[in-house]
Every structure is written in C-alpha cells, then in structure tokens.
Short mmCIF file of C-alpha atoms and ligand atoms in Angstrom, two decimals:
data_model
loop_
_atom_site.label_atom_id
_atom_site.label_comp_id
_atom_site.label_asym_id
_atom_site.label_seq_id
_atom_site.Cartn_x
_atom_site.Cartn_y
_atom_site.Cartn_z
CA UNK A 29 -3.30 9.88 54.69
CA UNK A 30 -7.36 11.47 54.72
CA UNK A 31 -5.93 13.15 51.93
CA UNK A 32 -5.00 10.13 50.12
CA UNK A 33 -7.64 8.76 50.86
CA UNK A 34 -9.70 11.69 49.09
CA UNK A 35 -7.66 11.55 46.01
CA UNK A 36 -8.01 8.12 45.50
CA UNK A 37 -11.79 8.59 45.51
CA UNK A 38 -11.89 11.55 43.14
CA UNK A 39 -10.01 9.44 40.64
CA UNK A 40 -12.12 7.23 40.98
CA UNK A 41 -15.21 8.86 40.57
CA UNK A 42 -13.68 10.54 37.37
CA UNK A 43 -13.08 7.07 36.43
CA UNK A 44 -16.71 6.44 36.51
CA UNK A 45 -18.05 9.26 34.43
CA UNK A 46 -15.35 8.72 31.78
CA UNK A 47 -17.12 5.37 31.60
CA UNK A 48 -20.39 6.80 31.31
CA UNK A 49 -19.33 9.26 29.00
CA UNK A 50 -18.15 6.32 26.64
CA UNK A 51 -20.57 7.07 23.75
CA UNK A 52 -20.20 10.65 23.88
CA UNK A 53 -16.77 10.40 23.88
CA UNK A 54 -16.78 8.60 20.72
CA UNK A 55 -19.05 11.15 19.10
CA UNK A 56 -16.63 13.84 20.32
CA UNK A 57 -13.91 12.09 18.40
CA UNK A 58 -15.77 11.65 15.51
CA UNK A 59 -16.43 15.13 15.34
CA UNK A 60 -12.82 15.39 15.01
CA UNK A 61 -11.80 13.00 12.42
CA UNK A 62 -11.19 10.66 14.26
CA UNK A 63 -13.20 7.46 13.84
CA UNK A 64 -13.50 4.32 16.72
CA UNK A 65 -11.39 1.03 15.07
CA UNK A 66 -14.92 -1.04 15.01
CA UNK A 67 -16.50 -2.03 12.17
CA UNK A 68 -19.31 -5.18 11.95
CA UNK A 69 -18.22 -7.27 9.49
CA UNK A 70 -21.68 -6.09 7.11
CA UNK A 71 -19.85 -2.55 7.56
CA UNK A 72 -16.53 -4.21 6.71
CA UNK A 73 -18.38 -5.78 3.68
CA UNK A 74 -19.84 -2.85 2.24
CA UNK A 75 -15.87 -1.30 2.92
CA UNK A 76 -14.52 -3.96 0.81
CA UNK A 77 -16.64 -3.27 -1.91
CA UNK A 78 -15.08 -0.37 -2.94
CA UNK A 79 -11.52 -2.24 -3.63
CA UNK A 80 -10.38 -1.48 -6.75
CA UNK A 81 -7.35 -3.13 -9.12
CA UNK A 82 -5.05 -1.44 -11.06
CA UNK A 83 -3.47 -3.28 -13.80
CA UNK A 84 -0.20 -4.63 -14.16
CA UNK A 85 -0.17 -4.44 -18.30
CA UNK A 86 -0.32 -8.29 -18.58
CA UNK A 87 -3.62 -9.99 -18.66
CA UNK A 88 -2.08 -13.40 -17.37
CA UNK A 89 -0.73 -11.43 -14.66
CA UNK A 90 -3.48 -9.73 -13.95
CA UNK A 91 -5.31 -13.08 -13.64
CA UNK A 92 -3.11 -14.62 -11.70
CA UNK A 93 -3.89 -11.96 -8.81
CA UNK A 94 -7.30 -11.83 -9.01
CA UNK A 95 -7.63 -8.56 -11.37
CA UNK A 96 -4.49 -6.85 -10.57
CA UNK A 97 -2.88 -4.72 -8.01
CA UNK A 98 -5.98 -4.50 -5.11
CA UNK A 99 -6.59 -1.25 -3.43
CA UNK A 100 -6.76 -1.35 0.75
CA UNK A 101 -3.44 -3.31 0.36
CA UNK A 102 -0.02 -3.14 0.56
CA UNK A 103 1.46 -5.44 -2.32
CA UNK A 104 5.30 -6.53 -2.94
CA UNK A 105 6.96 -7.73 -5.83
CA UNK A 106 10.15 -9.06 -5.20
CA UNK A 107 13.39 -10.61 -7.45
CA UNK A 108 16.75 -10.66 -8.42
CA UNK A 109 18.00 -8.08 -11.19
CA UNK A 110 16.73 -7.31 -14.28
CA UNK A 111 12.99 -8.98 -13.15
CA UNK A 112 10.80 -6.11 -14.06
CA UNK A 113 10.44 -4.32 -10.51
CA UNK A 114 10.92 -1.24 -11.89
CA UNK A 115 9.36 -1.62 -15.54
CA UNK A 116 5.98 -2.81 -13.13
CA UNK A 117 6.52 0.28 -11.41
CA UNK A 118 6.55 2.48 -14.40
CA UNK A 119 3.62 0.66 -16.21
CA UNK A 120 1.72 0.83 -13.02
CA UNK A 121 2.03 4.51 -13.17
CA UNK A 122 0.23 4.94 -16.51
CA UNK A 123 -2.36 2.09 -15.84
CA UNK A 124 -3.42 3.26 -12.77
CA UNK A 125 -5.02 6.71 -14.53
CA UNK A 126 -7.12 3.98 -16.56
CA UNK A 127 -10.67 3.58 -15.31
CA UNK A 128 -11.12 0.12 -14.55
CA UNK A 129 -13.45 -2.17 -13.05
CA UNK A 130 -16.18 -1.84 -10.07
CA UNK A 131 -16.33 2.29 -11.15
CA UNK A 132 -12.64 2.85 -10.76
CA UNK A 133 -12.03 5.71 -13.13
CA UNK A 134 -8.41 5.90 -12.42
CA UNK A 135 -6.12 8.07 -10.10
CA UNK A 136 -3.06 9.99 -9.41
CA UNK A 137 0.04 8.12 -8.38
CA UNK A 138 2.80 8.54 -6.02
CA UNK A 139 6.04 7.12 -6.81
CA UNK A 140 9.11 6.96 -4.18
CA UNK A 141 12.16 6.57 -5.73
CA UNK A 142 15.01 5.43 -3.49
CA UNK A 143 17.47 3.89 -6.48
CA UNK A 144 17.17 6.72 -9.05
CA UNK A 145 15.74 4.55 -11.65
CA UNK A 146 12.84 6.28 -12.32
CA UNK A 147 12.73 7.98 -16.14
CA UNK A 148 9.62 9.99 -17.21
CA UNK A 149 10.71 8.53 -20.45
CA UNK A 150 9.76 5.08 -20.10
CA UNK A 151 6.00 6.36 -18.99
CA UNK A 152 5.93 8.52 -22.28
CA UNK A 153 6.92 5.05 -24.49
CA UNK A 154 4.02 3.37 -21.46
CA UNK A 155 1.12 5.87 -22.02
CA UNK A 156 1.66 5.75 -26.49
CA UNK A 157 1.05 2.31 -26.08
CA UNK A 158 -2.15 3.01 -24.01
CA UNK A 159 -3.25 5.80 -26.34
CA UNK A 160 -3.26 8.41 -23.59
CA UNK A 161 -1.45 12.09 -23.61
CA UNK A 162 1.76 12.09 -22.26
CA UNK A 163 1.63 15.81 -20.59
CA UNK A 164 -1.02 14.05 -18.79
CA UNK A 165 -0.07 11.07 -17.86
CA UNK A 166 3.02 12.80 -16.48
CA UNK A 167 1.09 15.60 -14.59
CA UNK A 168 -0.32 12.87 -12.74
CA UNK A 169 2.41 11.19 -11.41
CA UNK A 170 4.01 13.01 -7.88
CA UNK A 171 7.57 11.77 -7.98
CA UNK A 172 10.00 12.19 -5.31
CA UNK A 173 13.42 10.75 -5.18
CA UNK A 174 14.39 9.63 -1.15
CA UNK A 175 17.87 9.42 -0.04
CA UNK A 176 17.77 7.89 3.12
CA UNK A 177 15.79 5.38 5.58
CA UNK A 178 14.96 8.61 7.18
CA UNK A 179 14.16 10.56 4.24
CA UNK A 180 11.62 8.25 2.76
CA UNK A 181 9.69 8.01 6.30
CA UNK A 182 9.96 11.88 6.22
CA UNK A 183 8.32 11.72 2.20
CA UNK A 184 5.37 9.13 4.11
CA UNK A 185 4.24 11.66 6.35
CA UNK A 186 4.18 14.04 3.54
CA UNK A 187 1.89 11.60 1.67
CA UNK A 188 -0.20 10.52 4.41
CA UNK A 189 -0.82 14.50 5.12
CA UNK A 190 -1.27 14.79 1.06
CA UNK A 191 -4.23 11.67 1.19
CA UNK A 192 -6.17 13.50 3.75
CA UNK A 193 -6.30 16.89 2.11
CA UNK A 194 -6.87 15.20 -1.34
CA UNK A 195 -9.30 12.26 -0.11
CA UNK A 196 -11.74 14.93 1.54
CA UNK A 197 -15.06 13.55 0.62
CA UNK A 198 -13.48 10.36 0.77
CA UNK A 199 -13.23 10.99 4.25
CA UNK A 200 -16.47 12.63 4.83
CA UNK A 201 -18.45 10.24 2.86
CA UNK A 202 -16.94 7.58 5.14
CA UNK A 203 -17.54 9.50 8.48
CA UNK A 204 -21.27 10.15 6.90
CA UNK A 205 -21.03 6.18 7.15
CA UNK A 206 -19.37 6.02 10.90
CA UNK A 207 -22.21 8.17 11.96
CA UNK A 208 -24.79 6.54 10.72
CA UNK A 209 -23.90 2.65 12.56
CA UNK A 210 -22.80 5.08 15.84
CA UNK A 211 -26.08 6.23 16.56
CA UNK A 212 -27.93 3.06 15.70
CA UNK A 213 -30.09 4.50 13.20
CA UNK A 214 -31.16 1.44 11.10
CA UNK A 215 -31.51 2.85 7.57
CA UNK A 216 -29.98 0.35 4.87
CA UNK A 217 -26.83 1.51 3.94
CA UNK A 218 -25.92 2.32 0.37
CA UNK A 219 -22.51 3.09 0.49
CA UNK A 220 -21.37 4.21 -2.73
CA UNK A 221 -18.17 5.53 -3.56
CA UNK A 222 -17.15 7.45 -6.88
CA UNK A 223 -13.96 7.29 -7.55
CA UNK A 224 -12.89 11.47 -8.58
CA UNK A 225 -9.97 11.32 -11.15
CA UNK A 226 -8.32 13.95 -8.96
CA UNK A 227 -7.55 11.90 -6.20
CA UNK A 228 -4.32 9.53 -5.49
CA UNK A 229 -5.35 5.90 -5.72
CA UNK A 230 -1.67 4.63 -6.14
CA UNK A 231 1.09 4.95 -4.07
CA UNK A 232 4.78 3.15 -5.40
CA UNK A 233 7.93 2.44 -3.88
CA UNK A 234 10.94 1.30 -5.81
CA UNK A 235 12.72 -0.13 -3.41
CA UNK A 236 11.36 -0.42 0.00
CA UNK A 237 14.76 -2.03 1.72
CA UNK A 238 17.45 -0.63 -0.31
CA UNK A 239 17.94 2.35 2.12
CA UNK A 240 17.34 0.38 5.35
CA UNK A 241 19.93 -2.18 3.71
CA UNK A 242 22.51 0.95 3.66
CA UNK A 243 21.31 2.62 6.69
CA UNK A 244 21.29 -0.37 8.84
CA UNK A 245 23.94 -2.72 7.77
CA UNK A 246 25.86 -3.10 10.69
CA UNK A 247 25.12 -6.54 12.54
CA UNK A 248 24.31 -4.96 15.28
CA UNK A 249 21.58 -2.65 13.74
CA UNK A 250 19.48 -5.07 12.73
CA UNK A 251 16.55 -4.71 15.04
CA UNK A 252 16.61 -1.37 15.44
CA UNK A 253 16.00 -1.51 10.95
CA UNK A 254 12.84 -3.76 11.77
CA UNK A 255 11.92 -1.05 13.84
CA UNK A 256 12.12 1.52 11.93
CA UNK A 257 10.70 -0.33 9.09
CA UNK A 258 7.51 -2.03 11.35
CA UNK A 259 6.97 2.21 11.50
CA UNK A 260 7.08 2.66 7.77
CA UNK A 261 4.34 -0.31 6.80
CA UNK A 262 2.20 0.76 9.92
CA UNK A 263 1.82 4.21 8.28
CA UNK A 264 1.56 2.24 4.45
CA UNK A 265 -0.83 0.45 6.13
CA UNK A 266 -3.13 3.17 7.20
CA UNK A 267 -2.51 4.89 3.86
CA UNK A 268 -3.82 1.68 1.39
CA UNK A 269 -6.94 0.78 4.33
CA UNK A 270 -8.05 4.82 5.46
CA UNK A 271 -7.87 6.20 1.44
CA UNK A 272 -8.03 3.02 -0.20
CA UNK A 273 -5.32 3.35 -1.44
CA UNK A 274 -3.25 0.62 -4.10
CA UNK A 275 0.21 0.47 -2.05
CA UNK A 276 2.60 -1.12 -4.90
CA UNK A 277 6.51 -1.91 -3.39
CA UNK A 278 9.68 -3.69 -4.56
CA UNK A 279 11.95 -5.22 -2.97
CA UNK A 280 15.33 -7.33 -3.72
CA UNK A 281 16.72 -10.87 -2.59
CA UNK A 282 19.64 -12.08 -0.53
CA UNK A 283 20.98 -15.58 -0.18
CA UNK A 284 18.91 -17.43 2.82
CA UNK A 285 22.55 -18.47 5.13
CA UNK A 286 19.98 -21.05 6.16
CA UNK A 287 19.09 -22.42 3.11
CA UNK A 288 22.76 -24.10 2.53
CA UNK A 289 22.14 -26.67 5.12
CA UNK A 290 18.64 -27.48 3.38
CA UNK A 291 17.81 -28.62 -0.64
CA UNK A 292 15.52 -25.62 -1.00
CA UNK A 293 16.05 -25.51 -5.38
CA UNK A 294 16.42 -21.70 -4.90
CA UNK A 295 18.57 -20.33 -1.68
CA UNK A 296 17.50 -16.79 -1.94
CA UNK A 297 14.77 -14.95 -0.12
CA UNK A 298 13.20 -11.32 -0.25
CA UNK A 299 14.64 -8.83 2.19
CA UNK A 300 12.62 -6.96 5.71
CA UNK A 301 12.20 -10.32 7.61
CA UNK A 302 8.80 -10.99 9.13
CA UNK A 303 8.20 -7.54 9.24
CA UNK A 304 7.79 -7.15 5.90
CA UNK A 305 6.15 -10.63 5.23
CA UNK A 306 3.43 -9.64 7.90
CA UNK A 307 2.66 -5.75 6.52
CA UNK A 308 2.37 -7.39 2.60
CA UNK A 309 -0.60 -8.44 2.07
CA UNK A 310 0.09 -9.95 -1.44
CA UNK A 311 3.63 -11.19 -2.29
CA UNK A 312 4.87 -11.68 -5.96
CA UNK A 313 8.12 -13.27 -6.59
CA UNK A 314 9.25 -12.42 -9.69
CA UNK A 315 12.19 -14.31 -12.01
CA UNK A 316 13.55 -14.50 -15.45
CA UNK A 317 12.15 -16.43 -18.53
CA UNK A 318 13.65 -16.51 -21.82
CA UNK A 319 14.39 -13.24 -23.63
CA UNK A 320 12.31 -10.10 -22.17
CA UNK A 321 9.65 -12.54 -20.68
CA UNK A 322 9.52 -13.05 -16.93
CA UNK A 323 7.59 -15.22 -14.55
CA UNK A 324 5.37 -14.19 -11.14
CA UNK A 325 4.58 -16.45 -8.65
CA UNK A 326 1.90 -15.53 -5.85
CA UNK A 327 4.56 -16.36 -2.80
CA UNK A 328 1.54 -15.55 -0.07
CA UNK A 329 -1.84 -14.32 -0.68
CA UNK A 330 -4.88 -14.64 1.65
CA UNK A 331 -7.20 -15.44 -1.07
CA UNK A 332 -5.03 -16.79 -4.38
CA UNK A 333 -3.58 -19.46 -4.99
CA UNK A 334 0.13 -20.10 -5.31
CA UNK A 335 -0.08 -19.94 -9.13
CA UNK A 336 2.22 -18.77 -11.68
CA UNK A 337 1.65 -16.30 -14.81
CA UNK A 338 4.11 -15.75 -17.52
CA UNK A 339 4.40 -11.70 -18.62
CA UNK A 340 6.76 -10.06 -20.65
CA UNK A 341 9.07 -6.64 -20.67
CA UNK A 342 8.21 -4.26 -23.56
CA UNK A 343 8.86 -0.98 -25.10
CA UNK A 344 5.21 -0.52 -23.67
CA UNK A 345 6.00 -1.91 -20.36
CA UNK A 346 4.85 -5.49 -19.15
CA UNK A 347 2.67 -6.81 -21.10
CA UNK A 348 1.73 -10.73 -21.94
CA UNK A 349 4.35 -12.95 -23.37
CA UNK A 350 3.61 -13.53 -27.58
CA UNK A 351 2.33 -16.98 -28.27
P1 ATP B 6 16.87 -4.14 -10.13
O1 ATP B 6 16.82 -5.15 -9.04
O2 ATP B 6 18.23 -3.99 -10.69
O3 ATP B 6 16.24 -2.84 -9.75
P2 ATP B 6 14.49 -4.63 -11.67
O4 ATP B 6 13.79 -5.86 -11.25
O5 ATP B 6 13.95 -3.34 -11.23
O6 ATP B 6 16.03 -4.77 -11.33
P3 ATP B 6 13.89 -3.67 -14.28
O7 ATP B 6 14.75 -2.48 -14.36
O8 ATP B 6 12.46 -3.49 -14.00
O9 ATP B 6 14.53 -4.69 -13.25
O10 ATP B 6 13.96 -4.53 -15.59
C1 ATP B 6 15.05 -4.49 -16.41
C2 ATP B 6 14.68 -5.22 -17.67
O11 ATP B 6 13.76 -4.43 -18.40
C3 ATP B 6 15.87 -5.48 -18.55
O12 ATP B 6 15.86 -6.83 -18.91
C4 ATP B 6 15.65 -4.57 -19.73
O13 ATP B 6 16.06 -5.19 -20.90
C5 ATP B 6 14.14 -4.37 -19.74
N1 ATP B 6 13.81 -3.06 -20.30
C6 ATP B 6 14.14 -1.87 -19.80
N2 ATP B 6 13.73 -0.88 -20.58
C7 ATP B 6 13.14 -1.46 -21.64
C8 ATP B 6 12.51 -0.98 -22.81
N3 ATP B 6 12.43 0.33 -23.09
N4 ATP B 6 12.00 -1.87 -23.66
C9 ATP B 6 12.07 -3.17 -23.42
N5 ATP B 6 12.64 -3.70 -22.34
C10 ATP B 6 13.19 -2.86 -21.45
MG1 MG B 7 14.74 -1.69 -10.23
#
C-alpha cells in the first residue's frame, strides 16, 4: 500500500514538471520538425496568402472557381462517363508547370493512375497547344499507375515522404515562421514564399474510389472502405495544407437508391459518402453539353457560389466552348 502510495505521488510530480516543461517541450519538437497545430488567425492569414491556382485550360471554368484549382486544398471533380475527368487531369498536368498568379511559377506534378487511362500522348498534343517542350513537360510529371486500395495508400506515403525531401526550404522557411510567433518575438512578419520550379505543387488522382469500389464491394465492407478511405484524405489532407500543395481527384457517380422515392431531376450522386464530401474542399460536378462541350457546376464550396461554367474537350485539352 506505502508503496502505492509513493508511486502515485511520483507520477504525479512528473505530471507537474511535464506541465512546466510545456514551452520547452514545444521547442524540443520544433527542433524536430515537428510544429504545434496553433496558428492565430493573422498567422493563418499570412499562410493563406501563399495559395496558388492552377488552371483548368478554360477561362469560364477557371472563373467559375475563383481562378482555378486552389493550392492547400483537396478538390474533386466528379461525373458520369465521357465528362472530361481525365482530359482535366491531363491538361492539369501541363498547366500546372505554367507560372501563374500571386508568384506561382509553376511545379512538378504527381499523377496516380488507378484506371490506366493515363497517355503521355495527350500531354504532348496539351503542352503544343501551350507552346511549351514536350521532353519537359513530360520530365515533370511523376506518374505511377496503382492497382489496389492498398497500393495507392502505399504510393501516398511515398509522396508524402517525396514532399518533405523536395519542399525543404518550404519547410524551413515555414519553421523560420513557427519560431518566430513561439518565442514571442514581435517583429512584423513578412512571410514570403517563392515558389522554386523544382518543387511538386500538384498532386492528381484519376480515380479516387474506383479501387475502394473493387476492393470493398461486399455489403458488408462498407465501413471498413470509409475507413480506409477517411486514412487516405487525412494524409491528402496534410499533403495540399503542410506543402501547399494543389490536390486535384476524380471520382464517378452511382444511382442515389434514395433518390427514387424523391423528384430529385437527376438520381445519381458522387461516390465515398460523407467521407469524401467532408475531406473535399471544393466539389465540381461535371456533365455533358452538346458535342465535345461539357458543363461544371460548383456542388459545395466554402467561398463560391453554386454557379455553372460551360468548357469544352479539345485536341489541346479543356478549353472554353467557341461562341
Ligand atoms: P470515365 O468516367 O470513363 O473515366 P472521364 O470523365 O474521365 O470518363 P474523359 O476520358 O476525360 O472522361 O473524356 C472523354 C471525352 O474526351 C470523350 O468525349 C472524348 O471524345 C474526348 N477526348 C478524348 N481525347 C480527345 C482528343 N484528343 N481530342 C478531343 N477530344 C478528346
Ligand atoms: Mg476517366
């Protein structure tokens, strides 16, 4: 019992200098890479400023979501057949090496395959139209082909190990940053950021359900697929927010069973549940116009409105519709 008794203090005490130790501790962790989840929201602020947009080919699209496809942000574009997914996907690929606005001088992109309808020939036909070399537009481009759920989570970790080796300074500038608020020094902060061509500002997936869809498709498996899949966006997450990162995905439709009993005009919905709602920050429902031209519809965005834009497919990738 008195040595119970003894223990219980100990802890205790230990207890006490861990909480004394609190601002040490985080400057230990710092020291490490590893940065407290705080932020005021003038730090936030001066965060947000370096968003970027890469974009989409089409001015009205690009309009229509406030620029393009936003860095710190995981963006989905979802449709039936034939919509574009994958022609976005490619054109995304060669416009993201563009500089663009707010010193964006364009990036390296990594595109996850898990359909096998990526072709290094459509980014050739992409980049002429762009005036840009095609050895290097292709150079630029990390492709990687996953065959299963598992597979593609496996390719994530890759990339996430890939940003932090690649986004170095990135990284350091924004510890420099972390340091700085930590120890209370009150110097103005002019956080700039410029953007090196070297680094990967674009990461793609083309599709992100159609392996969970095969993987999981018992009835019975269905929660343990939103697991799995809450896992996957986590880690997107921190990829687009920690490297700033444009996080680009696709993802298909299925017929709403629920929808039968209402008079919604269209009885099909995109794929990953609430899961996937939650984790995108920007949804895009794409559908078909006349001929090669196609229509986008913000579906949820927390700052754009639920407007529409009219694009079209070209040899060139999307562009705008012809008047
Ligand atoms: P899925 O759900 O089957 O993956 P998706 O939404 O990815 O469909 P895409 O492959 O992006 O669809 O788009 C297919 C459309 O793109 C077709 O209508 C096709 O005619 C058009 N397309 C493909 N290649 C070219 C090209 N080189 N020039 C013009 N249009 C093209
Ligand atoms: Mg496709």
């Amino acid at each position: 019992m008195k040595a119970m008794e003894d223990q219980v203090v100990q802890e205790e005490l230990g207890y006490q200098d861990d909480e004394e130790s609190f601002f040490q501790d985080i400057d230990l962790l710092q020291k490490h890479g590893i940065e407290p989840g705080f932020l005021t929201a003038f730090e936030y602020s001066e965060k947000r400023k370096m968003v970027f947009h890469v974009s989409t080919g089409s001015q009205e699209f690009d309009k229509l979501l406030g620029g393009g496809i936003e860095s710190m942000a995981i963006t989905e574009a979802f449709g039936e057949f034939r919509t574009g997914k994958t022609q976005l996907s490619h054109t995304l690929c060669v416009t993201a090496q563009l500089p663009g606005t707010n010193g964006y001088t364009g990036g390296k992109i990594i595109f996850i395959d898990t359909e096998n309808t990526f072709r290094p020939d459509r980014l050739r036909d992409i980049a002429d139209r762009f005036n840009v070399d095609h050895e290097a537009v292709l150079d630029n481009v990390l492709y990687a082909r996953a065959y299963t759920s598992e597979h593609q989570m496996e390719l994530l970790d890759y990339v996430a190990a890939k940003f932090h080796e690649e986004a170095g300074i990135f990284k350091l500038l924004v510890q420099d940053f972390y340091k700085l608020t930590v120890l209370r020094i009150s110097v103005p902060v002019f956080f700039h950021y410029n953007y090196l061509p070297s680094m990967i500002t674009m990461q793609i997936i083309d599709s992100i359900m159609a392996l969970f869809r095969v993987d999981f498709s018992g009835r019975g498996e269905l929660a343990e697929r939103q697991q799995k899949l809450a896992q996957m966006l986590s880690r997107l997450q921190k990829i687009s927010e920690e490297y700033n990162v444009a996080v680009f995905v696709t993802n298909q439709m299925t017929a709403d069973p629920g929808a039968t009993m209402t008079f919604q005009a269209d009885p099909k919905k995109p794929i990953g549940g609430h899961i996937l709602a939650h984790a995108s920050t920007t949804r895009i429902s794409l559908r078909k116009g006349r001929g090669e031209l196609r229509i986008a519809k913000i579906y949820d965005s927390p700052e754009m409105p639920e407007n529409e834009a009219t694009f079209a497919i070209t040899a060139g990738g999307i562009g705008d519709a012809k008047e």
